[in-house]
Amino acid sequence: MDNKPATRVGQMIDRIDGKVFLVVSFLLGLLVWQLVSMTKAGAVFAGPVDTFDAFIQEAKSGRLLEHIYASLFRVLGGFALALVIAIPVAFLMGWYRVCRMLVEPWIQFLRTIPPIAYIPLVIVAQGVGESAKITVIFVASFLVMVVSIYQGVRNVDVTLIKASRVLGAKDRDIFFHVIIPASFPFILVALRLGLSAALTTLIAAELTGAQVGLGQMIQEASLYFRMEIVILGIVMIGIIGFLLDKLLLFLERRLAGWQEVRSV
């Protein structure tokens, strides 16, 4: 069977710039969105034009920027706090057996509980202020990141550690010059997973009595059946997540460029 035509087609596709596929994918997404909004689902699924009009109105009024700022503050605040605590906890679990045996069972237990389940406890303990929202996001991000980083520490090649000991390296040297560099790619992966967890928990966090924020905007709009605002809020959360993920990917390429990355 002659595979040359198929090979030529594959070669032609490979020559097309990835940005072209990105544009085509975006246009196809808009087309599907418009087609869905024209069906019976359109009653609860506003189309691109209505959503864009809502974006213009909310942006001009200044409300959209206020919602975005509030949600970003909560997401980044909870995420940053989780990262600062997850890194030392994960390394202690991976490096010291006693710490691992004491802490790991609780980490594995708590990560099976949806973060939204903690909301009643958080409200009673902290009220409905910003700290309550950041706490809910912190819990979701921390549990994801600590497990990912811990797995990175545990997966460090034992041969590297044995070779370091043979060469006379002390535990401190092994930790800083072998364990941390070898597990660094896992830390970067944990950042992306933790950020995703923070964004997916945002709506639940803003159930704790938020007066402003994208989650609050979505909830309020749904009460008045303003579905274009609901869709706008969902799209804005998606855009923010997409941009932050691209930023982390950029940092990953810059900071862990020594890794072999398979191109797809």
CSV table of C-alpha atoms in Angstrom, one decimal:
chain,number,residue,atom,x,y,z
A,1,MET,CA,0.0,0.0,0.0
A,2,ASP,CA,1.4,3.4,-1.0
A,3,ASN,CA,1.6,5.8,2.0
A,4,LYS,CA,3.4,8.6,0.1
A,5,PRO,CA,0.3,10.8,-0.3
A,6,ALA,CA,-0.5,10.5,3.3
A,7,THR,CA,3.1,11.3,4.1
A,8,ARG,CA,3.0,14.4,1.9
A,9,VAL,CA,-0.1,15.6,3.7
A,10,GLY,CA,1.5,15.0,7.0
A,11,GLN,CA,4.6,17.0,6.0
A,12,MET,CA,2.4,19.8,4.7
A,13,ILE,CA,0.5,19.9,8.0
A,14,ASP,CA,3.8,19.9,9.9
A,15,ARG,CA,5.0,23.0,8.0
A,16,ILE,CA,1.9,25.0,9.2
A,17,ASP,CA,2.7,27.4,12.0
A,18,GLY,CA,1.1,26.4,15.3
A,19,LYS,CA,-0.4,29.9,15.6
A,20,VAL,CA,-2.6,29.1,12.5
A,21,PHE,CA,-4.0,26.1,14.3
A,22,LEU,CA,-4.6,28.2,17.4
A,23,VAL,CA,-6.6,30.8,15.3
A,24,VAL,CA,-8.6,28.0,13.5
A,25,SER,CA,-9.3,26.3,16.9
A,26,PHE,CA,-10.6,29.7,18.3
A,27,LEU,CA,-12.8,30.3,15.3
A,28,LEU,CA,-14.2,26.8,15.4
A,29,GLY,CA,-14.9,27.2,19.1
A,30,LEU,CA,-16.8,30.5,18.4
A,31,LEU,CA,-18.8,28.7,15.6
A,32,VAL,CA,-19.8,25.8,17.9
A,33,TRP,CA,-20.7,28.3,20.6
A,34,GLN,CA,-22.9,30.3,18.2
A,35,LEU,CA,-24.6,27.1,16.9
A,36,VAL,CA,-25.4,25.9,20.4
A,37,SER,CA,-26.9,29.3,21.3
A,38,MET,CA,-29.2,29.1,18.3
A,39,THR,CA,-30.7,25.8,19.5
A,40,LYS,CA,-33.2,25.3,22.4
A,41,ALA,CA,-30.2,25.5,24.7
A,42,GLY,CA,-29.8,29.2,23.7
A,43,ALA,CA,-32.4,30.1,26.5
A,44,VAL,CA,-29.7,29.4,29.0
A,45,PHE,CA,-26.6,29.6,26.9
A,46,ALA,CA,-26.0,33.1,25.6
A,47,GLY,CA,-24.2,33.5,22.3
A,48,PRO,CA,-20.9,35.2,21.6
A,49,VAL,CA,-22.4,38.5,20.5
A,50,ASP,CA,-24.6,38.9,23.6
A,51,THR,CA,-21.6,37.9,25.8
A,52,PHE,CA,-19.4,40.4,24.1
A,53,ASP,CA,-22.0,43.1,24.5
A,54,ALA,CA,-22.2,42.3,28.2
A,55,PHE,CA,-18.4,42.5,28.4
A,56,ILE,CA,-18.4,46.0,26.9
A,57,GLN,CA,-21.1,47.2,29.3
A,58,GLU,CA,-19.4,45.7,32.4
A,59,ALA,CA,-16.0,46.9,31.3
A,60,LYS,CA,-17.3,50.5,30.8
A,61,SER,CA,-19.0,50.5,34.2
A,62,GLY,CA,-15.8,49.4,35.9
A,63,ARG,CA,-17.5,46.5,37.6
A,64,LEU,CA,-15.8,43.8,35.6
A,65,LEU,CA,-12.3,45.1,36.5
A,66,GLU,CA,-13.4,45.2,40.2
A,67,HIS,CA,-14.6,41.6,40.0
A,68,ILE,CA,-11.4,40.4,38.3
A,69,TYR,CA,-9.2,42.2,40.8
A,70,ALA,CA,-11.0,40.7,43.8
A,71,SER,CA,-10.9,37.1,42.4
A,72,LEU,CA,-7.3,37.4,41.3
A,73,PHE,CA,-6.3,38.6,44.8
A,74,ARG,CA,-8.1,35.6,46.4
A,75,VAL,CA,-6.7,33.0,43.9
A,76,LEU,CA,-3.1,34.3,44.1
A,77,GLY,CA,-3.2,34.8,47.8
A,78,GLY,CA,-4.4,31.3,48.6
A,79,PHE,CA,-2.1,29.8,45.9
A,80,ALA,CA,1.0,31.6,47.2
A,81,LEU,CA,0.3,30.7,50.8
A,82,ALA,CA,-0.2,27.1,49.8
A,83,LEU,CA,3.1,27.0,47.8
A,84,VAL,CA,5.1,28.5,50.7
A,85,ILE,CA,3.8,25.8,53.1
A,86,ALA,CA,3.6,22.9,50.6
A,87,ILE,CA,7.3,22.9,49.6
A,88,PRO,CA,8.8,22.5,53.1
A,89,VAL,CA,6.2,20.0,54.2
A,90,ALA,CA,6.7,17.9,51.0
A,91,PHE,CA,10.5,17.9,51.4
A,92,LEU,CA,10.3,16.9,55.0
A,93,MET,CA,7.9,14.1,54.2
A,94,GLY,CA,10.2,12.8,51.4
A,95,TRP,CA,13.4,13.2,53.4
A,96,TYR,CA,12.5,12.1,56.9
A,97,ARG,CA,10.7,8.8,57.4
A,98,VAL,CA,9.3,9.8,60.8
A,99,CYS,CA,7.7,12.9,59.2
A,100,ARG,CA,6.4,10.9,56.3
A,101,MET,CA,4.8,8.3,58.5
A,102,LEU,CA,3.1,10.9,60.7
A,103,VAL,CA,1.9,13.4,58.1
A,104,GLU,CA,1.3,11.4,54.9
A,105,PRO,CA,-1.8,9.5,56.1
A,106,TRP,CA,-3.5,12.8,57.0
A,107,ILE,CA,-2.6,14.4,53.7
A,108,GLN,CA,-4.0,11.4,51.8
A,109,PHE,CA,-7.2,11.5,53.9
A,110,LEU,CA,-7.8,15.3,53.6
A,111,ARG,CA,-7.2,15.4,49.8
A,112,THR,CA,-10.2,13.1,49.3
A,113,ILE,CA,-12.5,15.6,50.9
A,114,PRO,CA,-13.9,18.3,48.5
A,115,PRO,CA,-12.8,21.8,49.5
A,116,ILE,CA,-16.4,23.0,49.4
A,117,ALA,CA,-17.1,20.7,52.5
A,118,TYR,CA,-14.9,23.0,54.6
A,119,ILE,CA,-16.9,26.1,53.9
A,120,PRO,CA,-19.3,25.8,56.9
A,121,LEU,CA,-16.3,25.3,59.2
A,122,VAL,CA,-14.4,28.2,57.7
A,123,ILE,CA,-17.3,30.6,58.0
A,124,VAL,CA,-17.8,29.7,61.6
A,125,ALA,CA,-14.1,30.0,62.4
A,126,GLN,CA,-13.2,33.1,60.2
A,127,GLY,CA,-16.5,34.7,59.3
A,128,VAL,CA,-17.2,35.9,55.8
A,129,GLY,CA,-14.2,38.1,55.2
A,130,GLU,CA,-11.3,37.8,52.7
A,131,SER,CA,-9.4,35.4,55.0
A,132,ALA,CA,-12.2,32.8,54.7
A,133,LYS,CA,-12.1,32.8,50.9
A,134,ILE,CA,-8.3,32.6,50.8
A,135,THR,CA,-8.4,29.7,53.3
A,136,VAL,CA,-10.7,27.6,51.2
A,137,ILE,CA,-8.5,28.2,48.1
A,138,PHE,CA,-5.4,27.5,50.2
A,139,VAL,CA,-6.7,24.1,51.3
A,140,ALA,CA,-7.4,23.0,47.7
A,141,SER,CA,-4.1,24.2,46.3
A,142,PHE,CA,-2.0,23.0,49.3
A,143,LEU,CA,-3.2,19.4,49.1
A,144,VAL,CA,-2.6,19.1,45.4
A,145,MET,CA,0.8,20.7,45.5
A,146,VAL,CA,2.2,18.9,48.5
A,147,VAL,CA,1.3,15.5,47.0
A,148,SER,CA,2.9,16.4,43.7
A,149,ILE,CA,6.1,17.7,45.2
A,150,TYR,CA,6.4,14.8,47.6
A,151,GLN,CA,6.2,12.4,44.7
A,152,GLY,CA,9.0,14.3,43.1
A,153,VAL,CA,11.2,14.0,46.1
A,154,ARG,CA,10.5,10.2,46.5
A,155,ASN,CA,11.2,9.6,42.8
A,156,VAL,CA,14.7,11.0,42.9
A,157,ASP,CA,17.1,8.4,41.4
A,158,VAL,CA,18.6,6.5,44.3
A,159,THR,CA,21.8,6.0,42.2
A,160,LEU,CA,22.5,9.8,42.4
A,161,ILE,CA,22.2,9.8,46.2
A,162,LYS,CA,24.4,6.7,46.6
A,163,ALA,CA,27.0,8.2,44.2
A,164,SER,CA,27.0,11.4,46.2
A,165,ARG,CA,27.6,9.5,49.4
A,166,VAL,CA,30.5,7.6,47.9
A,167,LEU,CA,32.0,10.9,46.9
A,168,GLY,CA,31.8,12.1,50.5
A,169,ALA,CA,28.8,14.4,50.3
A,170,LYS,CA,26.9,15.1,53.5
A,171,ASP,CA,23.2,15.0,53.9
A,172,ARG,CA,23.0,18.8,53.6
A,173,ASP,CA,24.9,18.7,50.3
A,174,ILE,CA,22.8,15.9,49.0
A,175,PHE,CA,19.6,17.7,49.8
A,176,PHE,CA,20.6,21.0,48.2
A,177,HIS,CA,22.6,19.7,45.3
A,178,VAL,CA,20.8,16.5,44.4
A,179,ILE,CA,17.3,16.3,45.8
A,180,ILE,CA,16.1,19.9,45.1
A,181,PRO,CA,17.4,20.1,41.5
A,182,ALA,CA,16.1,16.6,40.7
A,183,SER,CA,12.6,17.3,42.1
A,184,PHE,CA,12.4,20.9,40.6
A,185,PRO,CA,10.4,19.7,37.5
A,186,PHE,CA,7.9,18.2,39.9
A,187,ILE,CA,7.6,21.6,41.7
A,188,LEU,CA,6.8,23.3,38.4
A,189,VAL,CA,4.1,20.7,37.7
A,190,ALA,CA,2.8,21.2,41.2
A,191,LEU,CA,2.5,24.9,40.5
A,192,ARG,CA,0.3,24.3,37.5
A,193,LEU,CA,-1.9,21.8,39.3
A,194,GLY,CA,-2.2,24.0,42.4
A,195,LEU,CA,-3.2,27.0,40.3
A,196,SER,CA,-5.8,24.9,38.5
A,197,ALA,CA,-7.2,23.8,41.9
A,198,ALA,CA,-7.2,27.4,43.1
A,199,LEU,CA,-9.3,28.5,40.1
A,200,THR,CA,-11.7,25.7,40.3
A,201,THR,CA,-12.3,26.4,44.0
A,202,LEU,CA,-12.8,30.1,43.4
A,203,ILE,CA,-16.6,29.9,43.0
A,204,ALA,CA,-16.9,27.7,46.1
A,205,ALA,CA,-14.7,30.2,48.1
A,206,GLU,CA,-16.9,33.1,47.0
A,207,LEU,CA,-19.9,31.3,48.5
A,208,THR,CA,-18.7,32.5,51.8
A,209,GLY,CA,-20.5,35.8,51.5
A,210,ALA,CA,-18.5,37.7,48.8
A,211,GLN,CA,-19.7,41.1,47.8
A,212,VAL,CA,-17.5,41.3,44.7
A,213,GLY,CA,-15.7,38.8,42.5
A,214,LEU,CA,-16.2,36.7,39.4
A,215,GLY,CA,-18.0,34.0,41.4
A,216,GLN,CA,-20.2,36.5,43.0
A,217,MET,CA,-21.0,38.1,39.6
A,218,ILE,CA,-22.0,34.7,38.2
A,219,GLN,CA,-24.2,33.9,41.2
A,220,GLU,CA,-25.9,37.3,41.2
A,221,ALA,CA,-26.5,37.2,37.4
A,222,SER,CA,-28.0,33.7,37.6
A,223,LEU,CA,-30.6,35.0,40.1
A,224,TYR,CA,-31.8,37.5,37.6
A,225,PHE,CA,-31.4,35.0,34.7
A,226,ARG,CA,-28.9,37.3,33.0
A,227,MET,CA,-27.2,34.4,31.3
A,228,GLU,CA,-24.9,36.6,29.2
A,229,ILE,CA,-23.3,37.8,32.4
A,230,VAL,CA,-23.0,34.2,33.7
A,231,ILE,CA,-21.3,33.1,30.5
A,232,LEU,CA,-19.0,36.2,30.7
A,233,GLY,CA,-17.9,35.3,34.2
A,234,ILE,CA,-17.2,31.7,33.2
A,235,VAL,CA,-15.2,32.9,30.1
A,236,MET,CA,-13.2,35.4,32.2
A,237,ILE,CA,-12.2,32.7,34.7
A,238,GLY,CA,-11.1,30.5,31.8
A,239,ILE,CA,-9.1,33.4,30.2
A,240,ILE,CA,-7.4,34.2,33.5
A,241,GLY,CA,-6.6,30.5,34.1
A,242,PHE,CA,-5.3,30.1,30.5
A,243,LEU,CA,-3.0,33.2,30.8
A,244,LEU,CA,-1.6,32.2,34.2
A,245,ASP,CA,-1.0,28.6,32.9
A,246,LYS,CA,0.9,30.0,29.9
A,247,LEU,CA,3.0,32.2,32.3
A,248,LEU,CA,3.9,29.1,34.3
A,249,LEU,CA,4.8,27.2,31.1
A,250,PHE,CA,7.1,30.1,30.1
A,251,LEU,CA,8.8,29.9,33.5
A,252,GLU,CA,9.1,26.1,33.2
A,253,ARG,CA,10.9,26.5,29.9
A,254,ARG,CA,13.2,29.1,31.3
A,255,LEU,CA,14.0,27.4,34.6
A,256,ALA,CA,13.9,23.8,33.6
A,257,GLY,CA,15.1,24.1,30.0
A,258,TRP,CA,17.7,21.3,30.6
A,259,GLN,CA,14.9,18.7,30.6
A,260,GLU,CA,14.2,16.8,27.5
A,261,VAL,CA,10.8,17.8,26.2
A,262,ARG,CA,9.0,15.8,23.6
A,263,SER,CA,7.4,17.9,21.0
A,264,VAL,CA,3.9,16.8,19.9
